[in-house]
PDB file of C-alpha atoms and ligand atoms in Angstrom:
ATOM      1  CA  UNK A   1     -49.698  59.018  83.841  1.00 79.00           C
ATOM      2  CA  UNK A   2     -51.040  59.311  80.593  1.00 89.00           C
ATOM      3  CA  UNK A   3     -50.091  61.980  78.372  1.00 93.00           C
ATOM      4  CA  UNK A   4     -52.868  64.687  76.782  1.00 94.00           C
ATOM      5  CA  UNK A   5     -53.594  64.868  73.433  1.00 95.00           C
ATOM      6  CA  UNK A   6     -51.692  68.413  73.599  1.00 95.00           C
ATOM      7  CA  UNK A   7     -48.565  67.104  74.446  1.00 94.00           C
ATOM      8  CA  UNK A   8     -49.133  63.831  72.109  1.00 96.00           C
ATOM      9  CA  UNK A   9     -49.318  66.109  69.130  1.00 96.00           C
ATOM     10  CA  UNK A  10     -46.035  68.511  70.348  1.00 95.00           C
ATOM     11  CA  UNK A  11     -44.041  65.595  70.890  1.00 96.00           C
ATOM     12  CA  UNK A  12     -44.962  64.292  67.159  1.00 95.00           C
ATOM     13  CA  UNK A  13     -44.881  67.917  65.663  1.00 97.00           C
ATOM     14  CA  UNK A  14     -41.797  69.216  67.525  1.00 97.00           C
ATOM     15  CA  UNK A  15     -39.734  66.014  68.298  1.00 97.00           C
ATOM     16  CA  UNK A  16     -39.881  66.883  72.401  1.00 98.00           C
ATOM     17  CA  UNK A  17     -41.951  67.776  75.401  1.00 96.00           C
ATOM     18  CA  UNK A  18     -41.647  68.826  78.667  1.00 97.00           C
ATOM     19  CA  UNK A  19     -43.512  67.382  81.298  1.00 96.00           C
ATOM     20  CA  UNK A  20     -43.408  68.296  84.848  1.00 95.00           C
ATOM     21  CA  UNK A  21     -44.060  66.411  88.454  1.00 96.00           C
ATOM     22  CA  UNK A  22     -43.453  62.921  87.140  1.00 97.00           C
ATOM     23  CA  UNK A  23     -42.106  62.421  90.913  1.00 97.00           C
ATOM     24  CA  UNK A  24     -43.196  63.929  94.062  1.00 97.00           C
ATOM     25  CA  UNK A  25     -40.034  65.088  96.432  1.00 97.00           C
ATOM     26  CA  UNK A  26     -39.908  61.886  98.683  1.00 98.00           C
ATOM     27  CA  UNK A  27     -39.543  59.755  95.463  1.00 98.00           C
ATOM     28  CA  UNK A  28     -36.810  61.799  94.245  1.00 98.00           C
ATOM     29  CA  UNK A  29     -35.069  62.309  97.206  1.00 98.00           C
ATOM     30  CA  UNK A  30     -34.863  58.434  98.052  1.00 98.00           C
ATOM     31  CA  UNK A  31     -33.713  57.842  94.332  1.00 98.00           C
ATOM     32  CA  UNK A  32     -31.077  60.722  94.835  1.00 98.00           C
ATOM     33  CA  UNK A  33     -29.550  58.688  97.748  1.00 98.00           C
ATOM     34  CA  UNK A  34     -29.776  55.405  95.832  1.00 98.00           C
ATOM     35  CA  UNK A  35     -27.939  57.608  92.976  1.00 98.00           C
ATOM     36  CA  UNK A  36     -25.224  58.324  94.494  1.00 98.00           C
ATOM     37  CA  UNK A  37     -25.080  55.322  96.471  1.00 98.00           C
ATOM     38  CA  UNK A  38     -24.595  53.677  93.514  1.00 98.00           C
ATOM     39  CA  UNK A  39     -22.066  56.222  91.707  1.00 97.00           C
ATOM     40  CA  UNK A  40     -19.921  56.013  95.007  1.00 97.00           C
ATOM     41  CA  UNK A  41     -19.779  52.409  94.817  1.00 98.00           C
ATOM     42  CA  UNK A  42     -18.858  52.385  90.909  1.00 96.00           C
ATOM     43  CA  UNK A  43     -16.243  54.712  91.948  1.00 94.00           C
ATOM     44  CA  UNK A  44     -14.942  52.265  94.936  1.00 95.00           C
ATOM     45  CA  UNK A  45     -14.466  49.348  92.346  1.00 95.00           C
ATOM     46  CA  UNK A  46     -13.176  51.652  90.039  1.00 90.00           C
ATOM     47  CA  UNK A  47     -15.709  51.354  87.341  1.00 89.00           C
ATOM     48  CA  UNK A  48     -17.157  54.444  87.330  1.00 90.00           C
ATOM     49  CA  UNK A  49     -17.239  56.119  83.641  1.00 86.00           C
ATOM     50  CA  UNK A  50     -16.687  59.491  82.963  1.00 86.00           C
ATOM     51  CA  UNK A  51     -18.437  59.564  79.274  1.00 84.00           C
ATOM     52  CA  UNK A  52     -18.025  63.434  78.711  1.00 73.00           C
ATOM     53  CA  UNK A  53     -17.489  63.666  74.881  1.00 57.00           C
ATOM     54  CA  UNK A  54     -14.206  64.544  73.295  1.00 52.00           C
ATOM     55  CA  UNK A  55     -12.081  64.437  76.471  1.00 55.00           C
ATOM     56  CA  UNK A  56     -12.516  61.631  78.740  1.00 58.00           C
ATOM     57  CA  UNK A  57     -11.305  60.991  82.261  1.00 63.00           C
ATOM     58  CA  UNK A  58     -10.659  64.631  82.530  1.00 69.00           C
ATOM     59  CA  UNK A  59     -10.357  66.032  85.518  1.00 75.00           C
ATOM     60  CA  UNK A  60     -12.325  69.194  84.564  1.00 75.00           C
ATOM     61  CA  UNK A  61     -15.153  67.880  82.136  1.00 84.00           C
ATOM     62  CA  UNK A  62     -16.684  65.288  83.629  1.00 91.00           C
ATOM     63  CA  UNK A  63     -19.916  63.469  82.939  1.00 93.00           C
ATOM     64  CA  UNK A  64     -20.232  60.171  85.018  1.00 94.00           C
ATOM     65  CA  UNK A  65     -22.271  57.268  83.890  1.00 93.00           C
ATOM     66  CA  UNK A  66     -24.659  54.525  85.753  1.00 96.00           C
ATOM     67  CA  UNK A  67     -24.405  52.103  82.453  1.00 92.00           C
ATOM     68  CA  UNK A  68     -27.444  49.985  82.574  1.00 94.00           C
ATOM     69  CA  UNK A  69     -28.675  51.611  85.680  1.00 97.00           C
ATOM     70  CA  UNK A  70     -31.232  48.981  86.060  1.00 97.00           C
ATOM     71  CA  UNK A  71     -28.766  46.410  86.844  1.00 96.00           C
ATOM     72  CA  UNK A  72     -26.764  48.423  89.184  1.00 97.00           C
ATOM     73  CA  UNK A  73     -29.544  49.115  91.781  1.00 98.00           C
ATOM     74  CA  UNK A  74     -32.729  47.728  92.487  1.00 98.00           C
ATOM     75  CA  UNK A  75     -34.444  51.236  92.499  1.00 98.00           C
ATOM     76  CA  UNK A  76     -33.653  51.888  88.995  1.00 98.00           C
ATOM     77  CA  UNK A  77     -35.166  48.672  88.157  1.00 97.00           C
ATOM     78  CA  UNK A  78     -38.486  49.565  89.754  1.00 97.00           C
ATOM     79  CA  UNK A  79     -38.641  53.017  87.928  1.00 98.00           C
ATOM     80  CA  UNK A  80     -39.004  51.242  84.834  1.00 98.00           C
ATOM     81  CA  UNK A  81     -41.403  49.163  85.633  1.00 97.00           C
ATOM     82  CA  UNK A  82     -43.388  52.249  86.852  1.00 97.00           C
ATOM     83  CA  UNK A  83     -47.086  51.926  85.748  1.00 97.00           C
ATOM     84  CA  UNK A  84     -47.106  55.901  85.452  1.00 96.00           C
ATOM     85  CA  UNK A  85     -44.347  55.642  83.092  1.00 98.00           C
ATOM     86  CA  UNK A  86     -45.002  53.272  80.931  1.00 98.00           C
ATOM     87  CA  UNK A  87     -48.792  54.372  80.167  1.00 97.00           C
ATOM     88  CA  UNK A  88     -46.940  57.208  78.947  1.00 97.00           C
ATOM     89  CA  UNK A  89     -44.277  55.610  76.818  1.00 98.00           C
ATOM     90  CA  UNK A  90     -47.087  53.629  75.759  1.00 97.00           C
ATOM     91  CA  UNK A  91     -48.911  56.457  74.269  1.00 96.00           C
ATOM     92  CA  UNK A  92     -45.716  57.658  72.324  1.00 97.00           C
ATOM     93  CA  UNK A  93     -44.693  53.981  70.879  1.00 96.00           C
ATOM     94  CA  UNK A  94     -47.419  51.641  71.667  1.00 96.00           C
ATOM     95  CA  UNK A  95     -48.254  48.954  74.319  1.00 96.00           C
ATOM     96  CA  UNK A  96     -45.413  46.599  73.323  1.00 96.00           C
ATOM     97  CA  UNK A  97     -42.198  48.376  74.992  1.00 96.00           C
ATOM     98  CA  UNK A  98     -39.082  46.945  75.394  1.00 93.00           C
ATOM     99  CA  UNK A  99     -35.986  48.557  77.316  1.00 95.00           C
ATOM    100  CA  UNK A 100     -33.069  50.181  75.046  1.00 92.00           C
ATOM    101  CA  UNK A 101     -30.960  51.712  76.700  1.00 93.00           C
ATOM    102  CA  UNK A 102     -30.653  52.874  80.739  1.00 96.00           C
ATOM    103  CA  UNK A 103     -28.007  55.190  81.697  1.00 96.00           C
ATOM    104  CA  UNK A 104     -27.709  57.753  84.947  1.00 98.00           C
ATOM    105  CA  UNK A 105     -25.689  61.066  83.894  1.00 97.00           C
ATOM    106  CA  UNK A 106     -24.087  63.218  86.493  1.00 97.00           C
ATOM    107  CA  UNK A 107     -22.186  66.333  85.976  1.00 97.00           C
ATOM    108  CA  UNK A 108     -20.826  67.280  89.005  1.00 96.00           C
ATOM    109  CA  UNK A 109     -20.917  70.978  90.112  1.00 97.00           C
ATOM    110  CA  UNK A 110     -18.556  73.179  88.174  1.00 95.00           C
ATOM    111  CA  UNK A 111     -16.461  70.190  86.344  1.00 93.00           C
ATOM    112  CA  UNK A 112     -19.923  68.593  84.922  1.00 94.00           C
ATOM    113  CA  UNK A 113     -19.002  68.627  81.043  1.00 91.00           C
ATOM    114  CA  UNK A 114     -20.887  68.745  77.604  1.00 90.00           C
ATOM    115  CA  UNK A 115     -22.603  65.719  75.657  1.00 91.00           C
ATOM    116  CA  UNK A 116     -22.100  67.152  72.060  1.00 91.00           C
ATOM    117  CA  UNK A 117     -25.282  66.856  69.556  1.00 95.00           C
ATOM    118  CA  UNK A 118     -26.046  63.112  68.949  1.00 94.00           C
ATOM    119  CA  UNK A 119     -29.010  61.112  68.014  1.00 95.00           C
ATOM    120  CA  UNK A 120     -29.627  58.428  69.926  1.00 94.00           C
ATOM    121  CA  UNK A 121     -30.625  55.766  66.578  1.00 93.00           C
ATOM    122  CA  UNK A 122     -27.748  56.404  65.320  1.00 90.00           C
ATOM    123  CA  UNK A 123     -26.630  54.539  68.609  1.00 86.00           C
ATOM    124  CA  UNK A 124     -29.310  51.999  68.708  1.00 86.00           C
ATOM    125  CA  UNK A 125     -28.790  51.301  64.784  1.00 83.00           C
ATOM    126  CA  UNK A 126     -33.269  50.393  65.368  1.00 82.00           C
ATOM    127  CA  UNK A 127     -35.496  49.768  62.411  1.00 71.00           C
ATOM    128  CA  UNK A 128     -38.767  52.199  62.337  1.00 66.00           C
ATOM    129  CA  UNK A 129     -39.350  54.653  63.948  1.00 71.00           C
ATOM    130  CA  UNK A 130     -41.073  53.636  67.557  1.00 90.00           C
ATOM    131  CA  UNK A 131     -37.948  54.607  69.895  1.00 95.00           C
ATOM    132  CA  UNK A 132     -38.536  57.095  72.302  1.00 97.00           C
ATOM    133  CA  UNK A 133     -35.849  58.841  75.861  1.00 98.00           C
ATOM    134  CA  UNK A 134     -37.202  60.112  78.878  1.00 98.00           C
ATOM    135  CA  UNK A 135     -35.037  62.129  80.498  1.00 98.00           C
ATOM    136  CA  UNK A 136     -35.523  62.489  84.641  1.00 98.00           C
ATOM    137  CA  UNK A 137     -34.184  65.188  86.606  1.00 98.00           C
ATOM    138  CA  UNK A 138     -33.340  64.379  89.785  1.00 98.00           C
ATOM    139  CA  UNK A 139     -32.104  67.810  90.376  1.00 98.00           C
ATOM    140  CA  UNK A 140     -33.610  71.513  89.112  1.00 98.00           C
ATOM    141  CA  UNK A 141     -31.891  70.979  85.638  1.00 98.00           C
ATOM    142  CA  UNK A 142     -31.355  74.493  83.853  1.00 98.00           C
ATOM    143  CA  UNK A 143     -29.516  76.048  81.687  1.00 98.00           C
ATOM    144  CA  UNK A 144     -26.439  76.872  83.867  1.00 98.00           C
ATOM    145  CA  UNK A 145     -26.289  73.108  85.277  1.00 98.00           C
ATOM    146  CA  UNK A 146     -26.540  71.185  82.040  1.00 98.00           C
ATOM    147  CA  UNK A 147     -30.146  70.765  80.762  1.00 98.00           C
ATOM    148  CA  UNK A 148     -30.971  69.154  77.655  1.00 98.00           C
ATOM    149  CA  UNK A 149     -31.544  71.538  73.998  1.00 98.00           C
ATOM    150  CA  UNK A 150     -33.497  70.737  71.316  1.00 98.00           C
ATOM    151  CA  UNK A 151     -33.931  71.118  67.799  1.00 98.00           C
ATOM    152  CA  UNK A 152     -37.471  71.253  67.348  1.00 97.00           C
ATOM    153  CA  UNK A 153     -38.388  69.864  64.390  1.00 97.00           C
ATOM    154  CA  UNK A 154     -35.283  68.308  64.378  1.00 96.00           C
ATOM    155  CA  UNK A 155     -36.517  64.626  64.051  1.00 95.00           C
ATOM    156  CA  UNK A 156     -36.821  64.212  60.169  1.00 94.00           C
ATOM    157  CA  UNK A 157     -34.058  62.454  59.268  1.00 93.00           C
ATOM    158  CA  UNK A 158     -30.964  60.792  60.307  1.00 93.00           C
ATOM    159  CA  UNK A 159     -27.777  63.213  60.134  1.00 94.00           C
ATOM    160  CA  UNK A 160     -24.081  62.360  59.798  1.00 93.00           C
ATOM    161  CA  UNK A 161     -22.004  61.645  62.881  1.00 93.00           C
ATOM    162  CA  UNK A 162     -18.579  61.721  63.259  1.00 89.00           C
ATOM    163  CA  UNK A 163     -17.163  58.989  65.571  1.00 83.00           C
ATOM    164  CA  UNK A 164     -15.230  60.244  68.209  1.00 77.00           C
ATOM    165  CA  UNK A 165     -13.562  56.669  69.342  1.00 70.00           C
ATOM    166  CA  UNK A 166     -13.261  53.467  68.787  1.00 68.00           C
ATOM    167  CA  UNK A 167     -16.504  51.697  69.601  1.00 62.00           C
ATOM    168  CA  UNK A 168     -14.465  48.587  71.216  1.00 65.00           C
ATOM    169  CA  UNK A 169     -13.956  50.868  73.888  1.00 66.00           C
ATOM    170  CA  UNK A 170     -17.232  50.934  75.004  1.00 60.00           C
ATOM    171  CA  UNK A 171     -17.618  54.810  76.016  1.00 62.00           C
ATOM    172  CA  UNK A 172     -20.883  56.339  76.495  1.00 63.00           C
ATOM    173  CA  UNK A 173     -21.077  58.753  73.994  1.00 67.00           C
ATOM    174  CA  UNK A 174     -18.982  58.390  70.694  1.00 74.00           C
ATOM    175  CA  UNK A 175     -21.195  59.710  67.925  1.00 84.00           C
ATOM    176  CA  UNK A 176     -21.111  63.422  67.398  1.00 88.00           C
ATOM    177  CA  UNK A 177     -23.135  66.051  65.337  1.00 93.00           C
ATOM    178  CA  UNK A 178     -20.429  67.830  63.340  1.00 86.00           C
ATOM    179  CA  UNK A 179     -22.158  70.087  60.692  1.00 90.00           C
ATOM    180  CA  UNK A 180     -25.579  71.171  62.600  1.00 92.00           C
ATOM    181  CA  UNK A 181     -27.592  74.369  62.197  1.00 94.00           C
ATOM    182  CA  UNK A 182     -28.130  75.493  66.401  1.00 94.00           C
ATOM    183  CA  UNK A 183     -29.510  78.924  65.467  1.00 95.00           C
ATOM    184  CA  UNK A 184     -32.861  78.008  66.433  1.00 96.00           C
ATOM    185  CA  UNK A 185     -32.140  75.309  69.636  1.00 98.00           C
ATOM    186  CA  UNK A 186     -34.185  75.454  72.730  1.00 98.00           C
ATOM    187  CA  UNK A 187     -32.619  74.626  76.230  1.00 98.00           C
ATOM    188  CA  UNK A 188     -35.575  72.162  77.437  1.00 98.00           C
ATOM    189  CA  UNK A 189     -35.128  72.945  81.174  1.00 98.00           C
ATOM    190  CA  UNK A 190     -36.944  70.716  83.987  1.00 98.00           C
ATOM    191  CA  UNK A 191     -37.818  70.992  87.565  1.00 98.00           C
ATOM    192  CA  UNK A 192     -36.553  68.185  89.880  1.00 98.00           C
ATOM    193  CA  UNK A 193     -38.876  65.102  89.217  1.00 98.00           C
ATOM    194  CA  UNK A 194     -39.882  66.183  85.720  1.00 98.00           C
ATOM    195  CA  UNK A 195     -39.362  64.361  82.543  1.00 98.00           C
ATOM    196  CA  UNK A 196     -37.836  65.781  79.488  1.00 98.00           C
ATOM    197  CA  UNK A 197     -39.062  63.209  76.642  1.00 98.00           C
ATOM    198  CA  UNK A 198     -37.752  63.287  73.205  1.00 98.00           C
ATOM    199  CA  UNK A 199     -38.172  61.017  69.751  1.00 97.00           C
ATOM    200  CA  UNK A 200     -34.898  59.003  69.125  1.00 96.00           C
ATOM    201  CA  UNK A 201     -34.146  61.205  65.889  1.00 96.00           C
ATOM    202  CA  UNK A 202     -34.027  64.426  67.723  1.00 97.00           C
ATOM    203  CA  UNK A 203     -30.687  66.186  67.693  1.00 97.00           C
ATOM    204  CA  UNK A 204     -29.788  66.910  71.496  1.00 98.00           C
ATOM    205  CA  UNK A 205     -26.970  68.097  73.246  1.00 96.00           C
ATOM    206  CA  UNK A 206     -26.172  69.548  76.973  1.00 96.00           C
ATOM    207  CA  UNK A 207     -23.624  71.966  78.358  1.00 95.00           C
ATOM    208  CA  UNK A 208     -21.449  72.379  81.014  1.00 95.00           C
ATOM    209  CA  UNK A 209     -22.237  72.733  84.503  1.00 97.00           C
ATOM    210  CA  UNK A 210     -21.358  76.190  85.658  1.00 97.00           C
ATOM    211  CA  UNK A 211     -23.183  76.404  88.654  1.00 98.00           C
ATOM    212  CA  UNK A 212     -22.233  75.158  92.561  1.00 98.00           C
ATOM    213  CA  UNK A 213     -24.717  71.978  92.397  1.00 98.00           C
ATOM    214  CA  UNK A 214     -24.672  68.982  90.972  1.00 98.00           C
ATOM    215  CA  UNK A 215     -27.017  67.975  87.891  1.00 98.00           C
ATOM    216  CA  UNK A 216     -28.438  64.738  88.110  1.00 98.00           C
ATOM    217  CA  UNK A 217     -30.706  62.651  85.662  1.00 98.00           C
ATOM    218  CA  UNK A 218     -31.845  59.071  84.535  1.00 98.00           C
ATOM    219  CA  UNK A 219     -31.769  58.743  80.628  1.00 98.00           C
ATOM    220  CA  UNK A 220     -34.199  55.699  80.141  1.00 98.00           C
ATOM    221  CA  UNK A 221     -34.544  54.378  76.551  1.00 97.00           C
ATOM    222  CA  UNK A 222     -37.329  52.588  74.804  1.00 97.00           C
ATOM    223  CA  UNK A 223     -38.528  50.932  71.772  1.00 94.00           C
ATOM    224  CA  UNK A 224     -41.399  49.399  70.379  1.00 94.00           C
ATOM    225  CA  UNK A 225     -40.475  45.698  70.978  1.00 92.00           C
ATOM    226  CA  UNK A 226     -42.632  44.191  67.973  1.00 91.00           C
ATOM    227  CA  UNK A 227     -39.476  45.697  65.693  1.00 88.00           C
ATOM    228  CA  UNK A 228     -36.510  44.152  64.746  1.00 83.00           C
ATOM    229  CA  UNK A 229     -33.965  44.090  67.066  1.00 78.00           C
ATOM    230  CA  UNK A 230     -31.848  47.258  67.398  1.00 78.00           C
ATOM    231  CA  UNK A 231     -28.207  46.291  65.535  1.00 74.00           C
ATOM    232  CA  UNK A 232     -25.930  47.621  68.530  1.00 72.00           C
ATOM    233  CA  UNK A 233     -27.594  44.342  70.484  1.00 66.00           C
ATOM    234  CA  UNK A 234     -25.121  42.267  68.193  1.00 63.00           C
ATOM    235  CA  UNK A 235     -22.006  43.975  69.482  1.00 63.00           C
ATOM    236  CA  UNK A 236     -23.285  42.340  72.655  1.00 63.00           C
ATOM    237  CA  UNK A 237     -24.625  43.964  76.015  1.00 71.00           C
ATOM    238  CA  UNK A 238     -24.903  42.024  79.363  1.00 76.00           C
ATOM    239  CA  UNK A 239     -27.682  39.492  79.883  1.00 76.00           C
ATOM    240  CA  UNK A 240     -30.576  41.222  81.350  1.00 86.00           C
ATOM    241  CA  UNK A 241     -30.104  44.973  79.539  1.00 89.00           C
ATOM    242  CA  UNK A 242     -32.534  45.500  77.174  1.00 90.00           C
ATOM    243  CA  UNK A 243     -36.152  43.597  79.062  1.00 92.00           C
ATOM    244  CA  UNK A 244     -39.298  43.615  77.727  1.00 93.00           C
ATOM    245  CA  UNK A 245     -41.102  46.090  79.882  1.00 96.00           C
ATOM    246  CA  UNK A 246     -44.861  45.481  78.416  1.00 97.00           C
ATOM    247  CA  UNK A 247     -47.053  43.927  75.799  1.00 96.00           C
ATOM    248  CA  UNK A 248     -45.546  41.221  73.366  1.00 92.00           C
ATOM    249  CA  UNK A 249     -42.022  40.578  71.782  1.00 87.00           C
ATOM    250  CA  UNK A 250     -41.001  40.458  68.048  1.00 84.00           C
ATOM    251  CA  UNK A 251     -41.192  36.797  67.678  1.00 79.00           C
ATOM    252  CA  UNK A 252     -38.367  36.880  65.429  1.00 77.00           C
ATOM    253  CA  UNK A 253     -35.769  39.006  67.402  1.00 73.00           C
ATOM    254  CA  UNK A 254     -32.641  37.069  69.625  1.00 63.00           C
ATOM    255  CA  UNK A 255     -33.342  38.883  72.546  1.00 59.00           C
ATOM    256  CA  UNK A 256     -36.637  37.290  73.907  1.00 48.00           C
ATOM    257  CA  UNK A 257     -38.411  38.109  77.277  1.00 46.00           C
ATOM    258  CA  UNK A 258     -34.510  38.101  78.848  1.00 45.00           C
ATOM    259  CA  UNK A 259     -34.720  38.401  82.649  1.00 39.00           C
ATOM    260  CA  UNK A 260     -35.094  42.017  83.601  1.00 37.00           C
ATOM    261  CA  UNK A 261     -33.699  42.648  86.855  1.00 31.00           C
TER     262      UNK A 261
HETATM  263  O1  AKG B   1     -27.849  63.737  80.426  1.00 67.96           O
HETATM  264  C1  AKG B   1     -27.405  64.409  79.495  1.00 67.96           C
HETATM  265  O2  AKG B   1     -26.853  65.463  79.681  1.00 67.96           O
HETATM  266  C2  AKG B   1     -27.552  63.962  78.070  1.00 67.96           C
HETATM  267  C3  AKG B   1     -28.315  62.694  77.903  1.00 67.96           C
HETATM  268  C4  AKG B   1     -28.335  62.237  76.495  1.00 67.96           C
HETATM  269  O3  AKG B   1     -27.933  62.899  75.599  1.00 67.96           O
HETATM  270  C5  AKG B   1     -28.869  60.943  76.185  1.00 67.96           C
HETATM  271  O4  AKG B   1     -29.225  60.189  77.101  1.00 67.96           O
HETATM  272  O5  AKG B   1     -28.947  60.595  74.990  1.00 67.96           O
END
């Protein structure tokens, strides 16, 4: 699935697009089961996050996490090697793509919580500019279940984050948006099997989850592997989670070719 020039130039002008029926509904439905089949089981060992900035394991706010979804279940492993997708990360970063950062986010109905404004570089700590997140609904994702908003325009520069725990701890989301001009955000919302796709510098942020279902969706991370390798690699992730999806490695970087499933 290659994007149009249209969307190409949005995505560059206004940081984000939109793009819909990325999945038809036997695809999502299957990866809905392996979703959950996969949360339950993180919950069974007892390793099941619940990343929801500013308060977590609360009973209330929740937002649980699939860390490195790829390694968790096979499925999620296949989506990113998805021919569809990658011709169209490869029109946002280039043809050399490697794997950042892989993460499923559920907010369950009612308690789902808010991820506060963030930027994702200033998680990846990447040189350049070639990182892009696609963003997959698994559900309808709207404005009363949790979509993503925007700041269009937003991708200029890097703002200040304040850090809302101790990285050691190795919680999903720790970097937060303090001082930040919403007036003008757009809510960004997406059908079930659409993407929402945004550049790496663009302020984001999603609510709560006031409705009776749940909101489901597959943040997938990439980067153009030819740069330098992102500096959150050398506080060390497990063997396997950042692969080289397509095209040719920075010669130079420590993580290689790495095994990706
Ligand atoms: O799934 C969400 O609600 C937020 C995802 C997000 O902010 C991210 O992946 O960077």
């Amino acid at each position: 699935m290659r994007l149009s020039t249209a969307e190409l130039s949005r995505f560059h002008d206004q940081g984000y697009l939109v793009a819909q029926g990325f999945l038809d509904g036997d695809e999502i439905a299957h990866l809905t089961t392996c979703y959950m089949d996969t949360v339950e089981r993180l919950r069974t060992e007892q390793s099941l996050e619940n990343v929801q900035s500013g308060g977590d394991r609360d009973k209330d706010f929740q937002v649980f996490q699939i860390r490195t979804a790829h390694l968790q279940h096979p499925i999620f492993g296949m989506l990113i090697h998805d021919t569809r997708l990658l011709d169209m990360v490869e029109g946002l970063i280039g043809p050399d793509i490697r794997l950042v950062h892989y993460q499923g986010l559920y907010k369950p109905p009612r308690t789902g919580g808010i991820i506060g404004w963030h930027q994702d570089n200033r998680y990846f700590e990447v040189e350049g500019e070639r990182t892009v997140s696609v963003w997959l609904a698994l559900d309808d994702a709207t404005v009363e279940n949790g979509c993503m908003w925007y700041l269009p325009g937003g991708h200029d520069r890097m703002r200040e984050h304040r850090q809302l725990w101790d990285t050691d701890q190795k919680k999903g989301f720790y970097f937060a948006i303090d001082e930040i001009d919403e007036s003008h955000a757009e809510a960004a919302p997406v059908p079930a099997g659409g993407l929402s796709i945004h550049h790496c510098l663009m302020p984001h942020r999603s609510l709560r989850n006031e409705t009776d279902r749940p909101r489901r969706g597959l943040a997938m991370h990439f980067m153009d592997a030819k740069a330098p390798d992102p500096g959150f690699l050398k506080r060390g992730l497990r063997p396997g989670a950042t692969p080289l999806l397509r095209g040719r490695a920075n010669p130079d970087t420590i993580l290689g070719t790495g095994p990706s499933r």
